[in-house]
Coordinates of C-alpha atoms and ligand atoms in Angstrom, one line a residue:
M248 CA -74.6 33.2 -29.8
G249 CA -75.7 30.3 -31.6
R250 CA -78.8 32.8 -32.2
A251 CA -76.7 36.0 -32.4
L252 CA -75.8 34.4 -36.1
A253 CA -79.1 33.0 -37.0
H254 CA -80.0 36.4 -36.1
A255 CA -78.3 37.7 -38.1
R256 CA -77.5 36.2 -41.0
K257 CA -81.7 35.2 -41.9
R258 CA -80.3 31.7 -43.5
L259 CA -83.1 29.9 -42.1
P260 CA -87.3 30.8 -42.6
G261 CA -88.9 31.5 -39.6
F262 CA -85.6 32.2 -37.5
D263 CA -86.2 35.8 -35.6
D264 CA -84.0 36.9 -32.4
P265 CA -83.8 40.2 -32.5
C266 CA -83.1 40.0 -28.2
A267 CA -80.4 37.2 -29.0
L268 CA -77.7 39.5 -28.5
A269 CA -78.2 42.5 -26.4
L270 CA -78.8 39.4 -24.2
L271 CA -74.6 38.0 -24.7
P272 CA -72.2 38.9 -21.7
E273 CA -69.9 42.1 -23.6
P274 CA -66.7 39.3 -25.0
Y275 CA -69.1 36.8 -26.4
K276 CA -71.6 40.0 -27.3
T277 CA -68.7 41.7 -29.0
L278 CA -67.1 38.0 -30.6
I279 CA -69.7 38.1 -32.6
E280 CA -69.6 41.5 -33.9
R281 CA -66.5 40.7 -35.6
K282 CA -67.1 37.3 -37.5
L283 CA -70.0 38.3 -38.7
R284 CA -68.2 41.5 -40.0
G285 CA -65.9 39.2 -41.4
E286 CA -62.7 39.6 -38.9
W287 CA -59.9 36.7 -38.1
P288 CA -59.9 34.7 -35.1
R289 CA -57.1 36.1 -32.8
S290 CA -57.0 33.2 -30.5
G291 CA -57.0 29.9 -31.1
R292 CA -59.6 30.5 -28.1
E293 CA -61.1 32.7 -30.4
A294 CA -61.7 30.7 -33.4
A295 CA -62.7 27.7 -31.6
M296 CA -65.5 30.1 -30.0
S297 CA -65.7 30.7 -33.1
F298 CA -66.9 27.8 -34.1
G299 CA -68.6 26.2 -32.2
A300 CA -71.3 29.6 -32.8
E301 CA -71.7 28.0 -36.5
M302 CA -72.7 24.1 -34.5
M303 CA -75.1 26.1 -32.3
E304 CA -76.5 28.3 -35.1
R305 CA -77.3 24.6 -36.7
L306 CA -78.6 23.0 -32.9
I307 CA -80.4 26.6 -32.2
G308 CA -81.8 27.4 -34.9
P309 CA -84.3 25.1 -36.4
R310 CA -84.8 23.8 -33.1
T311 CA -86.0 27.3 -31.6
V312 CA -88.5 27.8 -35.2
V313 CA -90.2 24.9 -34.1
I314 CA -91.0 25.4 -31.4
D315 CA -91.8 28.7 -30.9
E316 CA -94.2 27.8 -34.0
A317 CA -96.0 24.9 -31.0
L318 CA -95.9 27.4 -29.1
C319 CA -98.2 29.7 -31.2
E320 CA -100.1 27.8 -32.6
A321 CA -101.5 27.2 -29.0
P322 CA -105.2 29.3 -28.2
R323 CA -103.8 33.1 -26.8
R324 CA -105.2 33.2 -24.5
R325 CA -102.6 30.5 -21.3
Q326 CA -100.4 29.9 -18.8
V327 CA -96.8 29.7 -20.3
V328 CA -94.2 28.3 -18.1
I329 CA -90.9 28.3 -19.5
V330 CA -88.4 26.1 -17.2
G331 CA -84.6 26.0 -17.1
A332 CA -85.5 29.3 -19.2
G333 CA -82.0 30.7 -19.8
L334 CA -81.5 33.0 -22.6
D335 CA -84.8 32.8 -24.1
A336 CA -86.4 36.2 -24.8
R337 CA -89.8 35.1 -26.0
A338 CA -91.7 36.2 -23.7
Y339 CA -89.5 39.2 -25.3
R340 CA -90.1 38.2 -28.7
L341 CA -92.9 36.7 -29.9
G342 CA -96.1 39.0 -30.7
E343 CA -98.5 35.4 -30.0
L344 CA -98.1 35.3 -26.0
S345 CA -99.8 39.1 -26.0
E346 CA -102.3 37.2 -23.4
S347 CA -100.3 34.4 -22.3
V348 CA -98.8 34.9 -18.4
V349 CA -95.4 34.2 -18.8
F350 CA -93.4 32.5 -16.0
E351 CA -89.8 32.2 -16.9
L352 CA -88.0 29.8 -14.1
D353 CA -84.8 28.9 -13.0
H354 CA -82.0 28.4 -11.4
P355 CA -81.6 31.8 -9.0
A356 CA -77.7 32.7 -10.2
T357 CA -77.8 32.4 -14.1
Q358 CA -82.3 34.2 -13.3
R359 CA -80.1 36.6 -11.9
A360 CA -78.2 37.3 -14.7
K361 CA -80.5 37.0 -17.9
R362 CA -83.4 39.8 -15.1
E363 CA -79.6 42.2 -15.6
R364 CA -78.9 42.0 -19.1
T365 CA -82.9 43.0 -19.8
A366 CA -83.3 45.7 -17.7
R367 CA -84.1 47.7 -20.9
L368 CA -86.0 45.1 -22.8
V369 CA -89.5 45.4 -22.1
P370 CA -92.1 42.6 -22.5
L371 CA -94.4 41.8 -24.7
A372 CA -96.6 38.9 -22.8
R373 CA -99.6 39.9 -21.6
D374 CA -96.8 39.0 -18.1
L375 CA -94.5 37.7 -16.6
R376 CA -93.3 36.0 -13.6
H377 CA -89.6 34.9 -13.0
V378 CA -89.7 32.1 -10.2
A379 CA -85.6 31.2 -9.0
V380 CA -85.5 27.8 -8.0
D381 CA -83.0 25.2 -8.2
L382 CA -84.5 22.4 -8.9
T383 CA -82.1 19.9 -7.1
R384 CA -83.4 21.3 -5.0
E385 CA -87.4 22.2 -4.6
P386 CA -89.6 20.8 -6.7
L387 CA -91.1 22.4 -9.2
D388 CA -94.7 22.5 -8.1
E389 CA -94.2 24.9 -5.1
A390 CA -92.9 27.1 -6.9
L391 CA -94.4 27.2 -9.2
A392 CA -97.9 27.3 -6.9
R393 CA -96.6 30.0 -5.4
A394 CA -96.0 32.7 -8.3
G395 CA -100.0 32.2 -9.1
H396 CA -99.7 29.8 -11.6
D397 CA -102.8 28.2 -12.3
S398 CA -103.3 24.6 -12.4
A399 CA -107.1 24.5 -13.6
A400 CA -105.9 26.3 -17.1
P401 CA -104.5 25.2 -19.8
T402 CA -100.5 25.4 -19.2
S403 CA -98.1 25.1 -22.5
W404 CA -94.3 23.9 -21.1
L405 CA -90.9 24.0 -22.4
I406 CA -88.4 22.3 -21.4
E407 CA -85.6 23.3 -23.8
G408 CA -82.4 22.6 -22.8
V409 CA -82.2 21.4 -20.1
I410 CA -83.2 17.1 -20.0
T411 CA -79.9 16.5 -21.8
Y412 CA -78.7 17.7 -17.5
L413 CA -80.8 15.7 -16.0
H414 CA -80.0 12.4 -13.8
P415 CA -83.2 10.1 -16.0
R416 CA -84.4 9.9 -12.2
E417 CA -85.4 13.5 -11.6
V418 CA -86.5 13.9 -15.4
E419 CA -89.8 11.6 -14.5
A420 CA -90.4 13.9 -11.3
T421 CA -90.1 17.1 -13.5
M422 CA -92.6 15.3 -15.7
A423 CA -94.5 14.1 -13.0
A424 CA -95.1 17.5 -11.3
M425 CA -95.9 19.2 -14.7
A426 CA -98.0 17.0 -14.4
A427 CA -99.9 17.1 -12.1
R428 CA -100.7 21.5 -12.4
S429 CA -101.6 20.4 -16.2
A430 CA -105.0 21.2 -16.9
P431 CA -107.0 19.6 -20.1
G432 CA -105.6 21.7 -23.5
S433 CA -102.0 21.8 -21.9
R434 CA -98.6 21.3 -24.0
W435 CA -95.4 20.3 -22.9
I436 CA -92.7 20.5 -25.4
A437 CA -89.0 19.7 -25.1
T438 CA -85.8 18.8 -26.1
Y439 CA -84.1 16.7 -26.1
N440 CA -80.8 14.2 -26.8
E441 CA -81.1 9.7 -28.3
P442 CA -78.3 8.0 -26.4
V443 CA -75.1 8.3 -29.5
P444 CA -72.6 4.9 -28.6
I445 CA -69.8 7.0 -27.7
R446 CA -67.8 8.3 -24.6
G447 CA -65.6 11.4 -23.6
V448 CA -66.2 14.9 -25.1
F449 CA -67.7 13.4 -29.0
R450 CA -70.1 12.5 -26.6
R451 CA -70.5 15.9 -24.5
A452 CA -70.5 17.2 -28.7
F453 CA -73.8 15.3 -29.7
A454 CA -75.6 16.1 -26.8
G455 CA -75.3 19.9 -28.2
I456 CA -72.3 20.8 -25.1
G457 CA -69.1 22.0 -25.3
P458 CA -67.0 19.7 -25.5
W459 CA -64.4 21.0 -23.5
S460 CA -66.9 22.2 -21.3
N461 CA -67.6 20.1 -17.8
E462 CA -71.3 20.2 -17.9
P463 CA -72.6 17.4 -17.3
A464 CA -74.6 14.8 -20.2
R465 CA -76.9 13.0 -18.0
A466 CA -79.6 11.4 -19.0
S467 CA -81.0 10.2 -22.8
F468 CA -83.3 9.1 -23.7
S469 CA -85.0 6.2 -27.4
R470 CA -87.9 7.7 -29.5
A471 CA -90.0 4.4 -28.0
E472 CA -87.8 5.5 -24.0
M473 CA -90.0 8.9 -24.4
R474 CA -93.7 8.3 -25.6
A475 CA -93.5 5.6 -22.8
L476 CA -92.7 9.0 -20.8
L477 CA -95.0 10.8 -21.5
A478 CA -97.3 7.8 -22.0
R479 CA -96.7 7.4 -18.1
H480 CA -98.1 10.8 -17.8
R481 CA -101.1 10.1 -19.2
F482 CA -99.7 12.8 -22.2
R483 CA -99.7 11.2 -26.0
V484 CA -97.0 12.3 -28.6
A485 CA -98.6 15.6 -31.0
S486 CA -94.7 15.6 -33.1
D487 CA -91.2 14.2 -32.3
R488 CA -88.7 15.7 -35.0
D489 CA -84.9 14.8 -35.3
G490 CA -82.4 17.6 -36.3
L491 CA -82.3 16.3 -40.2
E492 CA -86.2 16.2 -40.0
R493 CA -85.9 20.0 -38.0
V494 CA -84.4 20.4 -41.6
T495 CA -86.0 19.0 -43.7
H496 CA -89.5 21.3 -42.3
I497 CA -88.1 24.1 -42.7
G498 CA -87.1 23.9 -45.6
V499 CA -83.5 24.1 -45.7
P500 CA -80.8 21.6 -47.5
A501 CA -79.1 19.2 -45.1
S502 CA -76.0 19.4 -44.5
F503 CA -72.7 17.1 -42.1
V504 CA -74.1 18.8 -39.1
D505 CA -77.3 18.8 -40.2
R506 CA -76.9 15.1 -41.0
Y507 CA -74.5 12.9 -38.4
I508 CA -74.6 15.5 -35.3
V509 CA -77.8 17.6 -34.6
R510 CA -80.0 14.9 -35.9
F511 CA -79.4 13.0 -32.7
H512 CA -80.9 16.0 -31.0
H513 CA -84.8 16.3 -31.0
V514 CA -87.7 18.4 -30.4
L515 CA -90.9 17.3 -29.2
V516 CA -94.3 18.0 -29.1
A517 CA -96.5 16.3 -27.1
D518 CA -101.1 17.3 -26.0
G519 CA -102.9 16.0 -22.2
P520 CA -103.5 14.8 -20.2
Q521 CA -104.6 12.6 -22.3
P522 CA -108.4 11.5 -20.4
Ligands
SAM1077 C1 -78.4 25.5 -22.0 S1 -79.2 26.1 -20.4 C2 -81.1 25.8 -21.1 C3 -81.5 27.6 -22.1 C4 -82.3 28.5 -22.4 N1 -83.8 27.1 -22.2 C5 -82.6 28.1 -24.0 O1 -82.8 26.5 -24.6 O2 -81.6 28.5 -24.7 C6 -79.9 25.0 -19.7 C7 -80.5 25.5 -17.9 O3 -81.2 24.6 -17.6 C8 -80.7 25.7 -15.7 N2 -80.2 24.4 -15.6 C9 -80.0 23.9 -14.7 N3 -79.7 23.1 -13.7 C10 -80.8 23.8 -13.2 C11 -81.9 23.4 -11.8 N4 -80.5 22.7 -11.2 N5 -81.9 24.6 -11.3 C12 -83.0 25.5 -12.9 N6 -82.7 25.7 -13.6 C13 -81.2 24.8 -13.6 C14 -79.3 26.5 -16.4 O4 -79.9 27.8 -15.3 C15 -80.4 27.4 -17.8 O5 -81.1 28.2 -18.1

């Protein structure tokens, strides 16, 4: 919903996601269409969801621009692995991936729903491969090897909006598996949350999760902890921007939400493996 709003309202320079609205399940799509026509919410629930979509536009919009930049500045012919792809439409909207093989790795249930909605879309990527895997049951490396991922060629890894749902030990294990499949010239792009000294629904709000959903907010890291995690796997941080730094980077005036809420949410870009 946040991406569909950002695409339609064009308030964020560099943001473009023409697939976002089409990928939404019907009730959410209708809600956004009505919101864009300026109609009032019809219920308290709709008003809350509309507010959530506004927050997500601010959280996901600038983060998308920064991630797109980091993906597109890498050499054109490469492998891109999107871990926990969800409704990510990069394989369908980024012409810069036209020489790349994109692996969308996701939980089988999420991937099934996504594939139903993308059935009529044509990928711009040279090759799009779907890898269904529940990371709590199967390691990422075996599933990727089966799908034809080449660990001797460079990979751009993207793990966006996923780390917060994992336990710190699962983050470490997933990082180790990605590092083991990273040839020189690989890039690692991720979002993560800084720890916030509060609990309950507000803690989830700061993690970019619907405050009243039952989704967990698990792993969080300081900048130094993230840098150390990457160094353990021979990756060096190229940039690490919090929410305020992201809006500054794309040239948008900072709002209250950027300054005090989205601020705790980072986009990190790292290169490796270092010799
Ligand atoms: C909040 S969504 C983020 C989606 C997308 N990367 C984005 O930023 O829009 C979290 C994603 O993590 C995936 N995920 C969560 N737990 C998983 C697991 N155990 N195995 C594989 N994928 C998982 C979900 O299926 C979902 O696609």
